[in-house]
XYZ file of C-alpha atoms in Angstrom:
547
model
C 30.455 -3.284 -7.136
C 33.892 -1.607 -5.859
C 33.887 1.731 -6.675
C 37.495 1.625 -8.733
C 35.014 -0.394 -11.282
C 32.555 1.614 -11.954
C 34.416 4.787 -13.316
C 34.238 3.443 -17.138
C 31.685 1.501 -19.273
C 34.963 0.323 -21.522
C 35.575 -3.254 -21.469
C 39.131 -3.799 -18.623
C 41.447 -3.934 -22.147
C 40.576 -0.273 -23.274
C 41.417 1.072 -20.439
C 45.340 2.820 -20.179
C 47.969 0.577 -18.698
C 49.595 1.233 -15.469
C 52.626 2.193 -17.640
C 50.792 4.657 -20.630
C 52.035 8.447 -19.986
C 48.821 8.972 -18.722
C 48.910 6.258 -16.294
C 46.044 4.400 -14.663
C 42.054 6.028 -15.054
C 41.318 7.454 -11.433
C 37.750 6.675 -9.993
C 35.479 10.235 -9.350
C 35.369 7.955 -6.416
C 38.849 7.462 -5.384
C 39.363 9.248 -1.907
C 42.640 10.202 -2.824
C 42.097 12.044 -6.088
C 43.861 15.434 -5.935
C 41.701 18.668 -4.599
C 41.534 19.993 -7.807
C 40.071 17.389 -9.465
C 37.531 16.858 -6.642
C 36.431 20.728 -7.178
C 36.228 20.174 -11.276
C 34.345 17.024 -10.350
C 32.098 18.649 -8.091
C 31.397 21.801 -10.392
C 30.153 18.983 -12.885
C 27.743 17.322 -10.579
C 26.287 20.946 -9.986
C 26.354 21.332 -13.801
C 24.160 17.212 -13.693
C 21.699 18.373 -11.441
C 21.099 21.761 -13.240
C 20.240 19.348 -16.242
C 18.289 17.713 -14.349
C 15.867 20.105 -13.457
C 14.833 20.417 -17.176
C 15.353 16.914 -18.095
C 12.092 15.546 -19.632
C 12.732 12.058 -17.782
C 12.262 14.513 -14.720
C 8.799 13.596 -13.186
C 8.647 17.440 -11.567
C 8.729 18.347 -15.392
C 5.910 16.261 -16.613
C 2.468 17.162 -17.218
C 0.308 18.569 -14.613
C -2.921 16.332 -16.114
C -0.203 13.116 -15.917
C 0.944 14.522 -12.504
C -2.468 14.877 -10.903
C -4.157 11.974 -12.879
C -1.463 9.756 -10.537
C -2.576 11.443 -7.415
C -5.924 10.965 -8.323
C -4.643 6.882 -8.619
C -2.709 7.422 -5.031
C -6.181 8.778 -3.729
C -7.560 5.324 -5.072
C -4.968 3.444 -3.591
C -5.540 5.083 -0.249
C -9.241 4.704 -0.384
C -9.064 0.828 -0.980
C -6.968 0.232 1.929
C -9.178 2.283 4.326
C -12.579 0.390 3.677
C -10.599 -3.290 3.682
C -9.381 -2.069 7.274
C -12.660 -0.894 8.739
C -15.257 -3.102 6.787
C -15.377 -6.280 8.699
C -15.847 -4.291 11.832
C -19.817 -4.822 11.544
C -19.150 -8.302 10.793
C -16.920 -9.175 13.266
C -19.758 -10.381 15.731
C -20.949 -13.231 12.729
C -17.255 -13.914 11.787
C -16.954 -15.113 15.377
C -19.760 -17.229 15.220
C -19.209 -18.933 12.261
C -15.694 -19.686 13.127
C -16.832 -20.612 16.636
C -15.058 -18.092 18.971
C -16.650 -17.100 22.138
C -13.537 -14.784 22.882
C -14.239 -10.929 22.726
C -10.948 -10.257 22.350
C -10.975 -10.972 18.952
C -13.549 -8.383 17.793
C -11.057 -6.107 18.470
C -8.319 -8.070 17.576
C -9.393 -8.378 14.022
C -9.380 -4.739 13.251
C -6.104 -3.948 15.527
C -4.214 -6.474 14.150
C -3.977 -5.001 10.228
C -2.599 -1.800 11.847
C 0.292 -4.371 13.377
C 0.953 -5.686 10.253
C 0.982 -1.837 8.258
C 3.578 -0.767 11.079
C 6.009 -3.291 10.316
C 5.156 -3.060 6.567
C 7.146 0.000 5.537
C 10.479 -1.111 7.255
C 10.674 -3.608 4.303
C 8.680 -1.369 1.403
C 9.983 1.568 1.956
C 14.074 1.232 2.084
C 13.298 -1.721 -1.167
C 11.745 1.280 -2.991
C 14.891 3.746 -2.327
C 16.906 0.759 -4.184
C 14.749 -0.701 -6.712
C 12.722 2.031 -7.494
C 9.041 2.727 -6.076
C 7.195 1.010 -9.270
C 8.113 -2.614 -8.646
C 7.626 -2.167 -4.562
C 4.245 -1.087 -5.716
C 3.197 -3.641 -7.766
C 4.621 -6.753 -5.574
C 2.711 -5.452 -2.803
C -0.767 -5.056 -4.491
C -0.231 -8.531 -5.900
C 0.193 -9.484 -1.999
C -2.498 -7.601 -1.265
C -4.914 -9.063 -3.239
C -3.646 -12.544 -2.196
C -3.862 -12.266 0.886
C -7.202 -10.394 0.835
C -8.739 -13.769 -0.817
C -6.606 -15.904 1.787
C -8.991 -13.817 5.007
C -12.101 -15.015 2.740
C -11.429 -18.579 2.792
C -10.127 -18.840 6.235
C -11.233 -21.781 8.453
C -10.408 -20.695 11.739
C -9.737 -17.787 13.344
C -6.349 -17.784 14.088
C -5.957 -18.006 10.265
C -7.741 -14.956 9.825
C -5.958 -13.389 12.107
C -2.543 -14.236 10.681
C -3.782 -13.266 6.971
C -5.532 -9.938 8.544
C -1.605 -9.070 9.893
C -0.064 -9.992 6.684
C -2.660 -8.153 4.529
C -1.887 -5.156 6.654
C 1.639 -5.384 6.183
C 1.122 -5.126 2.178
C -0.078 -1.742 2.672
C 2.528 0.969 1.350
C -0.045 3.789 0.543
C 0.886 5.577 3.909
C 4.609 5.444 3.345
C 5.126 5.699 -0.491
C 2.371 7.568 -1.968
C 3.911 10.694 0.030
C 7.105 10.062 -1.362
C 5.649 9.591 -4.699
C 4.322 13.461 -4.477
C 7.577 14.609 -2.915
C 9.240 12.769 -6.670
C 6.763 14.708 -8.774
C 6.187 17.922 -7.146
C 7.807 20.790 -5.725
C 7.532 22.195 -2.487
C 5.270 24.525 -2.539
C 2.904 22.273 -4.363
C 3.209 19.530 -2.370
C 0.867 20.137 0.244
C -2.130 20.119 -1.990
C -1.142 17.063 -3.628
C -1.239 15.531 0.151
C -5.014 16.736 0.808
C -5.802 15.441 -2.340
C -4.315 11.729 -2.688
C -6.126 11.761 1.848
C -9.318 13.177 0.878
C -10.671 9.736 -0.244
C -9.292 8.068 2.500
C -10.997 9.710 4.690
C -14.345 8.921 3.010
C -13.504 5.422 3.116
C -13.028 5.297 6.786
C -16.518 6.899 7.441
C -18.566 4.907 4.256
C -16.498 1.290 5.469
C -18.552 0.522 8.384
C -21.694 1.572 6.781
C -20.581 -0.808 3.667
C -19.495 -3.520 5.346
C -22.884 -3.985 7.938
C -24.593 -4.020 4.144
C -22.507 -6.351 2.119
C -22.079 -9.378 5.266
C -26.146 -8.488 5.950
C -26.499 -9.222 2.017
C -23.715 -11.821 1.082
C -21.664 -12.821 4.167
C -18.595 -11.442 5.837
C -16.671 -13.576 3.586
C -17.554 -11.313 0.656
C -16.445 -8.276 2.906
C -12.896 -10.075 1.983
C -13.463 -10.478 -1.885
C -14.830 -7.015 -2.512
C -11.495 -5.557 -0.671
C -9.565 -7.693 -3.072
C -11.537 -7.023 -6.321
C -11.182 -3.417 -5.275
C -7.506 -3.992 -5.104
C -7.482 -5.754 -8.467
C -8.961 -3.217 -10.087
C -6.454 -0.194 -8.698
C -3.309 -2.373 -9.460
C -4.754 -2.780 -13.312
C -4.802 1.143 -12.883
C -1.787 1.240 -11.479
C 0.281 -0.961 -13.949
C -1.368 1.044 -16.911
C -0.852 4.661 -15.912
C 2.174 4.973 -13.144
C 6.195 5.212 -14.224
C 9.063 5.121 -12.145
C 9.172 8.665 -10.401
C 12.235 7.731 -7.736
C 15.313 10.183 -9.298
C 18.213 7.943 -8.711
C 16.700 5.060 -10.003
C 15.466 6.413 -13.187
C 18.989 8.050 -13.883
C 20.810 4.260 -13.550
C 18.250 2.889 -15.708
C 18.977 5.329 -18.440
C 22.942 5.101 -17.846
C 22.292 0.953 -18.140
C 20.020 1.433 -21.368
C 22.450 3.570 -23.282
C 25.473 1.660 -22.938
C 25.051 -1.798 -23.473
C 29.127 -2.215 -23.329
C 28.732 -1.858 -19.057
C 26.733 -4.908 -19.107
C 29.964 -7.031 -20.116
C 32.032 -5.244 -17.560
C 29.728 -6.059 -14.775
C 29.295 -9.564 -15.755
C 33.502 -9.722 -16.236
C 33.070 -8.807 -12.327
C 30.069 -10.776 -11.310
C 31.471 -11.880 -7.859
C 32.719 -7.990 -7.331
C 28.580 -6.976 -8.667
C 26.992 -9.826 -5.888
C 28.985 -8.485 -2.991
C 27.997 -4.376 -3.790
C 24.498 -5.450 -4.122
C 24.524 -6.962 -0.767
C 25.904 -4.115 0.536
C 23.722 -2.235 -0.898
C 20.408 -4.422 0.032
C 21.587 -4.081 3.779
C 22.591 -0.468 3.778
C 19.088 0.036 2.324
C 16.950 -1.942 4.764
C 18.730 -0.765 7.319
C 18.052 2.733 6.668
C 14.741 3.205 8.468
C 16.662 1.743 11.704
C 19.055 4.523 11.551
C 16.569 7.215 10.732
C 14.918 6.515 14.106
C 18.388 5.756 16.293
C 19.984 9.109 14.523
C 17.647 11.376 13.789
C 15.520 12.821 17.041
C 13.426 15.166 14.802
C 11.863 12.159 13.243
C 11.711 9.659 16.453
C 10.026 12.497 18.161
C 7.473 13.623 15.820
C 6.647 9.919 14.936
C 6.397 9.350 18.709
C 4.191 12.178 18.777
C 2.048 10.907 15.660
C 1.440 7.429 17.526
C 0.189 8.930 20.275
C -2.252 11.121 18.472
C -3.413 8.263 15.799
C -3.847 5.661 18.988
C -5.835 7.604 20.718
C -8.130 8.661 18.018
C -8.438 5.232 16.745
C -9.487 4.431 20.219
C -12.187 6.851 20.069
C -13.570 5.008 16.698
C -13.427 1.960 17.925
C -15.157 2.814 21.314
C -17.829 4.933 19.180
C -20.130 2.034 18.498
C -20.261 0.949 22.279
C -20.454 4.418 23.533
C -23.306 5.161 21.713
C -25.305 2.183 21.764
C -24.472 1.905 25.515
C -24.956 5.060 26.972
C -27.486 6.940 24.226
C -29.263 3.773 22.993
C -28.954 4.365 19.626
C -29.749 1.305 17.753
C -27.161 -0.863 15.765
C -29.034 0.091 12.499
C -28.632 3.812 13.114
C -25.024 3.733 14.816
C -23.235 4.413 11.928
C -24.880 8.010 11.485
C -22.948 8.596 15.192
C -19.635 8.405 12.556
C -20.773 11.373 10.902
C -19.387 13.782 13.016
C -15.590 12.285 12.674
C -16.103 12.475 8.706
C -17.299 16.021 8.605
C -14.419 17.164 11.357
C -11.754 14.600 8.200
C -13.629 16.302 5.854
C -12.469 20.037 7.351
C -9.359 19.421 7.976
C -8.315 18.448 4.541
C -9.726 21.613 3.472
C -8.020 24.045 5.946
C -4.817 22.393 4.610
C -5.429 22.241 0.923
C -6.230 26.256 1.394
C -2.938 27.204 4.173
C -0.549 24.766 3.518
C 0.974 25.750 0.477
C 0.087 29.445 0.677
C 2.097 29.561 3.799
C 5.076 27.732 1.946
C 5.011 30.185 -0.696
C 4.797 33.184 1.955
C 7.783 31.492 3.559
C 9.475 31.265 -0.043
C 9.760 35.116 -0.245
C 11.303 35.384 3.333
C 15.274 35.804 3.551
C 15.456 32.263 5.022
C 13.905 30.892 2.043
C 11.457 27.638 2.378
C 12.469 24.637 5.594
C 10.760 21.846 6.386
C 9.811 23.512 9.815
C 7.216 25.453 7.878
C 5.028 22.410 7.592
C 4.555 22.407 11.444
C 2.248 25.211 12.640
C -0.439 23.402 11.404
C 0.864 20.144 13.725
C 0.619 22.691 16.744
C -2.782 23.669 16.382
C -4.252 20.125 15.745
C -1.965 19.640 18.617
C -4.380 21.840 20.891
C -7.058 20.814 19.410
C -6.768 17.243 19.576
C -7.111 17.475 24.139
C -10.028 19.624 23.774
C -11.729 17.259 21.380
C -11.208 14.380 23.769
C -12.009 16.574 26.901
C -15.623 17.706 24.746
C -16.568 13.375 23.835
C -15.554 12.096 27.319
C -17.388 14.369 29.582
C -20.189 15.295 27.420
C -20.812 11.269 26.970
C -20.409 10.789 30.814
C -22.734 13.171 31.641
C -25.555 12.310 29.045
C -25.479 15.577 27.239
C -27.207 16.073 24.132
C -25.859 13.840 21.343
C -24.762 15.982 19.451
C -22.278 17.111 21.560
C -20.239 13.919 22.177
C -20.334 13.809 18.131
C -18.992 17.438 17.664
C -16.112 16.157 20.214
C -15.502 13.463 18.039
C -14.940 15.830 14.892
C -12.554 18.007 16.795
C -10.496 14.416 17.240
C -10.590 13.628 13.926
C -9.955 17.281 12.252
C -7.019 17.637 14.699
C -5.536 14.350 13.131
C -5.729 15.161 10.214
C -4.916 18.483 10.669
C -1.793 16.811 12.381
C -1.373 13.738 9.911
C -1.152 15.250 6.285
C 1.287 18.180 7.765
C 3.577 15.641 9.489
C 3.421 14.072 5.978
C 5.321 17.288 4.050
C 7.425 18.086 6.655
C 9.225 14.309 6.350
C 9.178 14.502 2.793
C 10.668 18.150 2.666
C 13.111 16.916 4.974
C 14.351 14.134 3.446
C 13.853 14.282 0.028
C 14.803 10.778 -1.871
C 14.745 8.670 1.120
C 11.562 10.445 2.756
C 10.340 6.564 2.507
C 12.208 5.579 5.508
C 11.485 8.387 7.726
C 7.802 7.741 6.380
C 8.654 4.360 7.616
C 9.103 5.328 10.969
C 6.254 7.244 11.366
C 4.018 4.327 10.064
C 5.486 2.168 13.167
C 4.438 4.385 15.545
C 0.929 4.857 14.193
C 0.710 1.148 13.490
C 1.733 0.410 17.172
C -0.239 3.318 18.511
C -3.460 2.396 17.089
C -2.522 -1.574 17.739
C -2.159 -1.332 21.438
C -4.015 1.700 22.865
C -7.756 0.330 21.316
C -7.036 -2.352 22.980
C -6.661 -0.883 26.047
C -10.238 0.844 25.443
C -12.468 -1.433 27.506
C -10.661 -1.347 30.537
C -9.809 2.007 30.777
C -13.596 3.527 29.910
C -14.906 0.498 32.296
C -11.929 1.785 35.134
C -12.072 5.818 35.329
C -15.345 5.900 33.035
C -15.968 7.615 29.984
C -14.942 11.301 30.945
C -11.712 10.919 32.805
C -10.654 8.177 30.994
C -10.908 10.406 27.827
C -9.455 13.155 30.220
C -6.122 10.746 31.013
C -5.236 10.737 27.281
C -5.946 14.267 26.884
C -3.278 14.826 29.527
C -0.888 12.412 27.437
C -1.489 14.672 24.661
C -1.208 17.581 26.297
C 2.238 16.903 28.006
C 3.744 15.873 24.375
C 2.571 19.113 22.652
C 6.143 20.707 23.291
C 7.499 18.227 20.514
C 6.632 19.770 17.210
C 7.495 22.933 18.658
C 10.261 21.755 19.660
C 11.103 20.563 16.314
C 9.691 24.132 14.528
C 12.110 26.122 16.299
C 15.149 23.358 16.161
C 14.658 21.216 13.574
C 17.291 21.916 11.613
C 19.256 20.709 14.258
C 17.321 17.629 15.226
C 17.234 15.898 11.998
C 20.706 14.563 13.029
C 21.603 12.559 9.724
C 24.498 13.540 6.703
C 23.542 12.484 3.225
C 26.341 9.642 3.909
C 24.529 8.149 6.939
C 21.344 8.020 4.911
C 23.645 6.115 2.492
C 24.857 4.065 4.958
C 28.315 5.258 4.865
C 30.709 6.170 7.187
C 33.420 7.976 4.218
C 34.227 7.861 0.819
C 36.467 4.964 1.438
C 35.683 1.610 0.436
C 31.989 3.160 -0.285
C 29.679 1.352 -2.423
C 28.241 4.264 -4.735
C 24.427 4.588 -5.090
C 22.542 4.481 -8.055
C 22.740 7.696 -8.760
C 26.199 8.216 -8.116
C 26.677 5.413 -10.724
C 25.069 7.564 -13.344
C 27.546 10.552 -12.184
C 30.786 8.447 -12.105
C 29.876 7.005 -15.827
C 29.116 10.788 -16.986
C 32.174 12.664 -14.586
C 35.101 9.829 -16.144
C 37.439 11.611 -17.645
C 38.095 9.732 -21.215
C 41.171 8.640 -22.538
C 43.185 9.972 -25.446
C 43.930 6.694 -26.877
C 40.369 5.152 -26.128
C 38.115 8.281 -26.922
C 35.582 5.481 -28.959
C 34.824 4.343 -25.296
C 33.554 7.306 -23.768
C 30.275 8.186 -23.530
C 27.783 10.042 -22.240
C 23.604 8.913 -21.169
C 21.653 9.762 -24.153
C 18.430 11.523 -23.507
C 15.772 9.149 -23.461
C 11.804 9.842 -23.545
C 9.740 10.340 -20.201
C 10.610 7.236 -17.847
């Protein structure tokens, strides 16, 4: 809608004519409104957003049992998607016979290809949410979900399976929205124990879904691998629907403006065409947003960068785990899902060591003179940083060499306690950073995991069967190793790096010819100054109950 429309709920005829002493209503929007006006207007947005902080329609001011009773669904959320990735991985071998496919590819393939499908995901979910609100985004895509988790259990063929496999993947938005979700309802310095919290089940899911899956296709068929994942999902989005509200700021402000005055309605539909072309705008500046993110802000490109790296590598080490073991140590395919153990205990740790430092530190931080940054959230990159090299350095030559098993295990629980280690802080820093459109740079960090853990386990087979299982672990230890200056890098300049104004997240270039956001709607309805001969027409939000 043009912003000279939006400054009044009053039907066009209340408004003053161009010839009334007071002459025509000016927009809080108009670029050429006189400096004083812009300082009284901007003293009242200060004055909005120090209501806001005790406004009851504030998610940070609800509950802590509502608060953490959503995590707790986030956690759920989280935990489904894990086991539908990883569960037909012991029943890929049958899956290929039964479809008839002699090519190996494909028991890869089937795995690799729902991380393809959750990196491109987010670059749709995630800008949507920052314009509709995160509650519908949510429930659309666990309706997909679930379709599409039935559509993999009837498939025919294989190339059908594949294609639903991709698309299932890409109705994942746990890894890009349920972070964003925590940044809505908590503050900082609680926000990193809301992270280990909604991961901690995840993580249990990706060591239980193998063991799960070998059970339920021994018991019932790979096809019912497919229908559990979707009964699971059923069963979260009835959880869902029941027990989450709209926590997204901006959104929940326009709703209220739009609920208490039902007199805007019949402006906007006086001005339908004027409404259609703002929303359009609006749709494109949104899903456009994560594409800027990465081309404008090098703090985020980088550390994402960094994250695929990281998240390919170690899902290259899980999916190699089976053969490694069975191959090199014997181990039996019965008993080659205790070999996971290690990777769950090293999860398991890491979650830990961040519920315990990660806020502590922030609070430490808060008493500084600098105050809390985003940057604090990245020691704990650095370290799983180190760690991750040595891990991979421990598995590869201790496997090569036929070392005790337990050995090549603990290696594999330094990988996986380094990514988490690396994941869940990567997590706060992008929603400290970023604030209400963390989604996007979430985005971009999900397409660089997605592709990392895509392409490099693919990749697996030929280089452990070219250098062999220590230096081939050794190459991507050196990979590691030579990106480690980035989040430090990023500690020490990030401030500087993160390279986008609150206007380029908007997708504006000035305050002319802008298209105001949703909560800048809310503002321009509360800032307009009313008119002496029209004073019935003003009005103000009421304060409704908790969104």
């Amino acid at each position: 809608m043009d912003s000279e429309t939006l400054v009044s709920a009053a039907p066009i005829k209340s408004a003053p004519s161009e010839s009334s002493p007071e002459g025509p209503r000016k927009s809080v929007l108009d670029s050429e409104t006189p400096k004083e006006d812009i300082e009284k207007q901007e003293e009242q947005k200060v004055h909005i957003e120090q209501e806001w902080e005790s406004d009851i329609r504030n998610p940070k001011n609800w509950s802590p049992i509502r608060k953490w009773l959503i995590v707790a669904l986030l956690a759920v959320l989280v935990f489904v998607a894990t086991l539908a990735t990883s569960m037909c991985t012991p029943a890929s071998p049958q899956i290929l016979q039964d479809l008839n496919c002699d090519d190996e590819i494909y028991l890869t393939l089937l795995v690799s290809i729902w991380e393809l499908g959750e990196a491109f995901g987010p670059m749709l979910t995630s800008p949507l949410s920052e314009l509709y609100g995160r509650l519908p985004v949510y429930h659309a895509s666990n309706l997909l979900f679930i379709l599409f988790s039935c559509a993999c259990a009837l498939s025919k063929s294989i190339g059908a399976l594949v294609c639903f496999r991709f698309l299932n993947g890409a109705c994942v938005m746990a890894l890009s929205l349920n972070p964003s979700v925590i940044g809505d309802m908590f503050v900082q310095e609680q926000r990193g124990g809301a992270l280990t919290v909604m991961m901690g089940p995840g993580i249990i899911g990706g060591v239980v879904a193998p063991v799960i899956g070998g059970y339920i296709n021994q018991a019932l068929g790979w096809r019912w691998v497919f229908w559990i994942g979707a009964l699971g999902a059923g069963v979260a989005e009835l959880a869902l629907f029941l027990t989450l509200r709209e926590t997204y700021k901006p959104v929940i402000l326009h709703r209220s403006s739009r609920a208490s005055h039902p007199q805007e309605r019949s402006l906007q539909k006086s001005l339908s065409f004027q409404h259609v072309c703002s929303s359009f705008k609006s749709l494109m500046a949104a899903l456009s947003r994560p594409f800027r993110v990465m081309l404008l802000s090098p703090a985020t490109s980088l550390l994402s960068f960094f994250m695929g790296t990281i998240y390919g590598s170690t899902y290259l080490v899980f999916t190699m785990t089976t053969i490694v073991f069975e191959t090199s140590y014997g181990v039996s395919e019965k008993n080659v899902g205790l070999t996971f153990l290690g990777q769950g205990v090293g999860m398991i740790l890491a979650v830990a060591v961040c519920r315990l430092f990660l806020d502590r530190y922030i609070k430490k931080q808060k008493a500084s003179p600098k105050g809390m940054q985003p940057e604090h959230r990245l020691p704990t990159v650095i370290v799983g940083g180190v760690l991750l090299p040595i891990g991979l350095f421990v598995f590869g030559w201790t496997g090569e060499k036929h070392s005790p098993i337990l050995l090549p295990i603990f290696g594999t629980g330094i990988i996986f306690f380094s990514f988490i280690l690396c994941s869940i802080s990567t997590m706060g820093y992008l929603v400290d950073a970023f604030e209400d459109y963390s989604g996007s740079a979430l985005a971009v960090m999900v397409v660089m995991r997605g592709l990392g853990a895509t392409f490099l386990p693919m990749a697996g087979p030929a280089l452990y069967g070219g250098l062999g299982l220590g230096w081939g672990n050794s190459l991507l230890a050196f990979v590691t190793i030579a990106l480690l200056p980035i989040p430090v890098l990023i500690m020490n300049f990030g401030h500087r790096m993160k390279g986008m104004t609150k206007l380029e997240m908007e997708g504006r270039a000035s305050s002319v010819e802008q298209t105001p956001s949703p909560a800048e709607l809310h503002d321009s309805i509360r800032l307009a100054p009313p008119s002496e001969t029209s004073k019935e027409i003003a009005w103000e939000p009421k304060q409704v109950g908790s969104a």
